[in-house]
Amino acid sequence: TFGGTMTQVVLPQAFRATVPPMASVFIALLKNTSVAYAFGILEATARMKYFTNISGTDLPIFLIFAAGYVVLVEIISFGANRLERRWSVAR
């Protein structure tokens, strides 16, 4: 039947094919939204300025913020990798 063909053949193949591109899109979306909207450039700058006033050094604070982005990207990459392995076809 059409429903059986879709659920047992077409959709599993489509999910397997879309995991790597969707992971890339999610990573790009995370970076872009966190810099431009959700995190807010002014808010991030104000936080960094607050932290630099306390510690007096700029570089470690900027590196910590950058490391936060790296951690988030690694989490998404790990999840995508797990999905790719789970849905991979034995060859």
PDB file of C-alpha atoms in Angstrom:
ATOM      1  CA  THR A   1       0.000   0.000   0.000  1.00  0.00           C
ATOM      2  CA  PHE A   2       0.997   3.623  -0.298  1.00  0.00           C
ATOM      3  CA  GLY A   3       1.201   4.129   3.479  1.00  0.00           C
ATOM      4  CA  GLY A   4       3.309   1.015   3.953  1.00  0.00           C
ATOM      5  CA  THR A   5       5.679   2.043   1.174  1.00  0.00           C
ATOM      6  CA  MET A   6       6.076   5.500   2.649  1.00  0.00           C
ATOM      7  CA  THR A   7       6.677   4.365   6.244  1.00  0.00           C
ATOM      8  CA  GLN A   8       8.883   1.370   5.472  1.00  0.00           C
ATOM      9  CA  VAL A   9      10.867   2.503   2.421  1.00  0.00           C
ATOM     10  CA  VAL A  10      10.724   6.173   1.515  1.00  0.00           C
ATOM     11  CA  LEU A  11      10.766   7.940   4.908  1.00  0.00           C
ATOM     12  CA  PRO A  12      13.662   5.917   6.412  1.00  0.00           C
ATOM     13  CA  GLN A  13      15.769   6.683   3.320  1.00  0.00           C
ATOM     14  CA  ALA A  14      14.782  10.336   3.456  1.00  0.00           C
ATOM     15  CA  PHE A  15      15.698  10.629   7.149  1.00  0.00           C
ATOM     16  CA  ARG A  16      19.081   9.018   6.557  1.00  0.00           C
ATOM     17  CA  ALA A  17      19.806  11.359   3.673  1.00  0.00           C
ATOM     18  CA  THR A  18      18.812  14.517   5.546  1.00  0.00           C
ATOM     19  CA  VAL A  19      20.721  14.070   8.830  1.00  0.00           C
ATOM     20  CA  PRO A  20      24.124  15.488   7.699  1.00  0.00           C
ATOM     21  CA  PRO A  21      22.730  18.568   5.899  1.00  0.00           C
ATOM     22  CA  MET A  22      20.297  19.291   8.734  1.00  0.00           C
ATOM     23  CA  ALA A  23      23.107  19.076  11.286  1.00  0.00           C
ATOM     24  CA  SER A  24      25.040  21.664   9.289  1.00  0.00           C
ATOM     25  CA  VAL A  25      21.981  23.886   9.122  1.00  0.00           C
ATOM     26  CA  PHE A  26      21.374  23.578  12.876  1.00  0.00           C
ATOM     27  CA  ILE A  27      24.996  24.479  13.617  1.00  0.00           C
ATOM     28  CA  ALA A  28      24.828  27.526  11.343  1.00  0.00           C
ATOM     29  CA  LEU A  29      21.496  28.503  12.873  1.00  0.00           C
ATOM     30  CA  LEU A  30      22.914  28.189  16.381  1.00  0.00           C
ATOM     31  CA  LYS A  31      25.870  30.400  15.555  1.00  0.00           C
ATOM     32  CA  ASN A  32      23.862  33.023  13.695  1.00  0.00           C
ATOM     33  CA  THR A  33      20.995  33.336  16.147  1.00  0.00           C
ATOM     34  CA  SER A  34      23.182  33.357  19.206  1.00  0.00           C
ATOM     35  CA  VAL A  35      25.343  36.122  17.818  1.00  0.00           C
ATOM     36  CA  ALA A  36      22.630  38.231  16.239  1.00  0.00           C
ATOM     37  CA  TYR A  37      19.398  37.715  18.162  1.00  0.00           C
ATOM     38  CA  ALA A  38      19.032  35.278  21.043  1.00  0.00           C
ATOM     39  CA  PHE A  39      22.230  36.141  22.833  1.00  0.00           C
ATOM     40  CA  GLY A  40      22.365  39.700  21.597  1.00  0.00           C
ATOM     41  CA  ILE A  41      25.516  41.515  20.625  1.00  0.00           C
ATOM     42  CA  LEU A  42      24.905  44.335  23.062  1.00  0.00           C
ATOM     43  CA  GLU A  43      24.143  41.944  25.895  1.00  0.00           C
ATOM     44  CA  ALA A  44      27.249  39.871  25.202  1.00  0.00           C
ATOM     45  CA  THR A  45      29.381  42.999  24.988  1.00  0.00           C
ATOM     46  CA  ALA A  46      27.944  44.332  28.225  1.00  0.00           C
ATOM     47  CA  ARG A  47      28.592  41.015  29.976  1.00  0.00           C
ATOM     48  CA  MET A  48      32.141  40.887  28.675  1.00  0.00           C
ATOM     49  CA  LYS A  49      32.726  44.490  29.731  1.00  0.00           C
ATOM     50  CA  TYR A  50      31.412  43.653  33.207  1.00  0.00           C
ATOM     51  CA  PHE A  51      33.737  40.660  33.458  1.00  0.00           C
ATOM     52  CA  THR A  52      36.739  42.638  32.183  1.00  0.00           C
ATOM     53  CA  ASN A  53      36.107  45.330  34.785  1.00  0.00           C
ATOM     54  CA  ILE A  54      36.304  42.667  37.473  1.00  0.00           C
ATOM     55  CA  SER A  55      39.319  40.755  36.184  1.00  0.00           C
ATOM     56  CA  GLY A  56      41.096  43.372  34.079  1.00  0.00           C
ATOM     57  CA  THR A  57      41.935  40.977  31.228  1.00  0.00           C
ATOM     58  CA  ASP A  58      40.035  40.762  27.960  1.00  0.00           C
ATOM     59  CA  LEU A  59      41.437  37.725  26.154  1.00  0.00           C
ATOM     60  CA  PRO A  60      40.471  34.966  28.627  1.00  0.00           C
ATOM     61  CA  ILE A  61      36.895  36.239  28.758  1.00  0.00           C
ATOM     62  CA  PHE A  62      36.552  36.266  24.969  1.00  0.00           C
ATOM     63  CA  LEU A  63      38.048  32.772  24.856  1.00  0.00           C
ATOM     64  CA  ILE A  64      35.512  31.528  27.412  1.00  0.00           C
ATOM     65  CA  PHE A  65      32.637  32.907  25.346  1.00  0.00           C
ATOM     66  CA  ALA A  66      34.113  31.284  22.216  1.00  0.00           C
ATOM     67  CA  ALA A  67      34.510  27.984  24.069  1.00  0.00           C
ATOM     68  CA  GLY A  68      30.811  28.115  24.933  1.00  0.00           C
ATOM     69  CA  TYR A  69      29.957  28.231  21.232  1.00  0.00           C
ATOM     70  CA  VAL A  70      32.347  25.361  20.540  1.00  0.00           C
ATOM     71  CA  VAL A  71      30.675  23.241  23.226  1.00  0.00           C
ATOM     72  CA  LEU A  72      27.210  23.883  21.773  1.00  0.00           C
ATOM     73  CA  VAL A  73      28.389  23.019  18.246  1.00  0.00           C
ATOM     74  CA  GLU A  74      30.045  19.838  19.504  1.00  0.00           C
ATOM     75  CA  ILE A  75      26.805  18.762  21.200  1.00  0.00           C
ATOM     76  CA  ILE A  76      24.865  19.176  17.946  1.00  0.00           C
ATOM     77  CA  SER A  77      27.597  17.389  15.982  1.00  0.00           C
ATOM     78  CA  PHE A  78      27.628  14.510  18.451  1.00  0.00           C
ATOM     79  CA  GLY A  79      23.856  14.130  18.217  1.00  0.00           C
ATOM     80  CA  ALA A  80      23.942  14.179  14.419  1.00  0.00           C
ATOM     81  CA  ASN A  81      26.738  11.629  14.371  1.00  0.00           C
ATOM     82  CA  ARG A  82      24.751   9.315  16.641  1.00  0.00           C
ATOM     83  CA  LEU A  83      21.682   9.635  14.400  1.00  0.00           C
ATOM     84  CA  GLU A  84      23.764   8.925  11.289  1.00  0.00           C
ATOM     85  CA  ARG A  85      25.207   5.776  12.864  1.00  0.00           C
ATOM     86  CA  ARG A  86      21.829   4.645  14.134  1.00  0.00           C
ATOM     87  CA  TRP A  87      20.122   5.085  10.769  1.00  0.00           C
ATOM     88  CA  SER A  88      23.025   3.920   8.612  1.00  0.00           C
ATOM     89  CA  VAL A  89      22.563   1.130   6.140  1.00  0.00           C
ATOM     90  CA  ALA A  90      24.739  -1.970   6.525  1.00  0.00           C
ATOM     91  CA  ARG A  91      26.898  -2.335   3.436  1.00  0.00           C
TER      92      ARG A  91
END
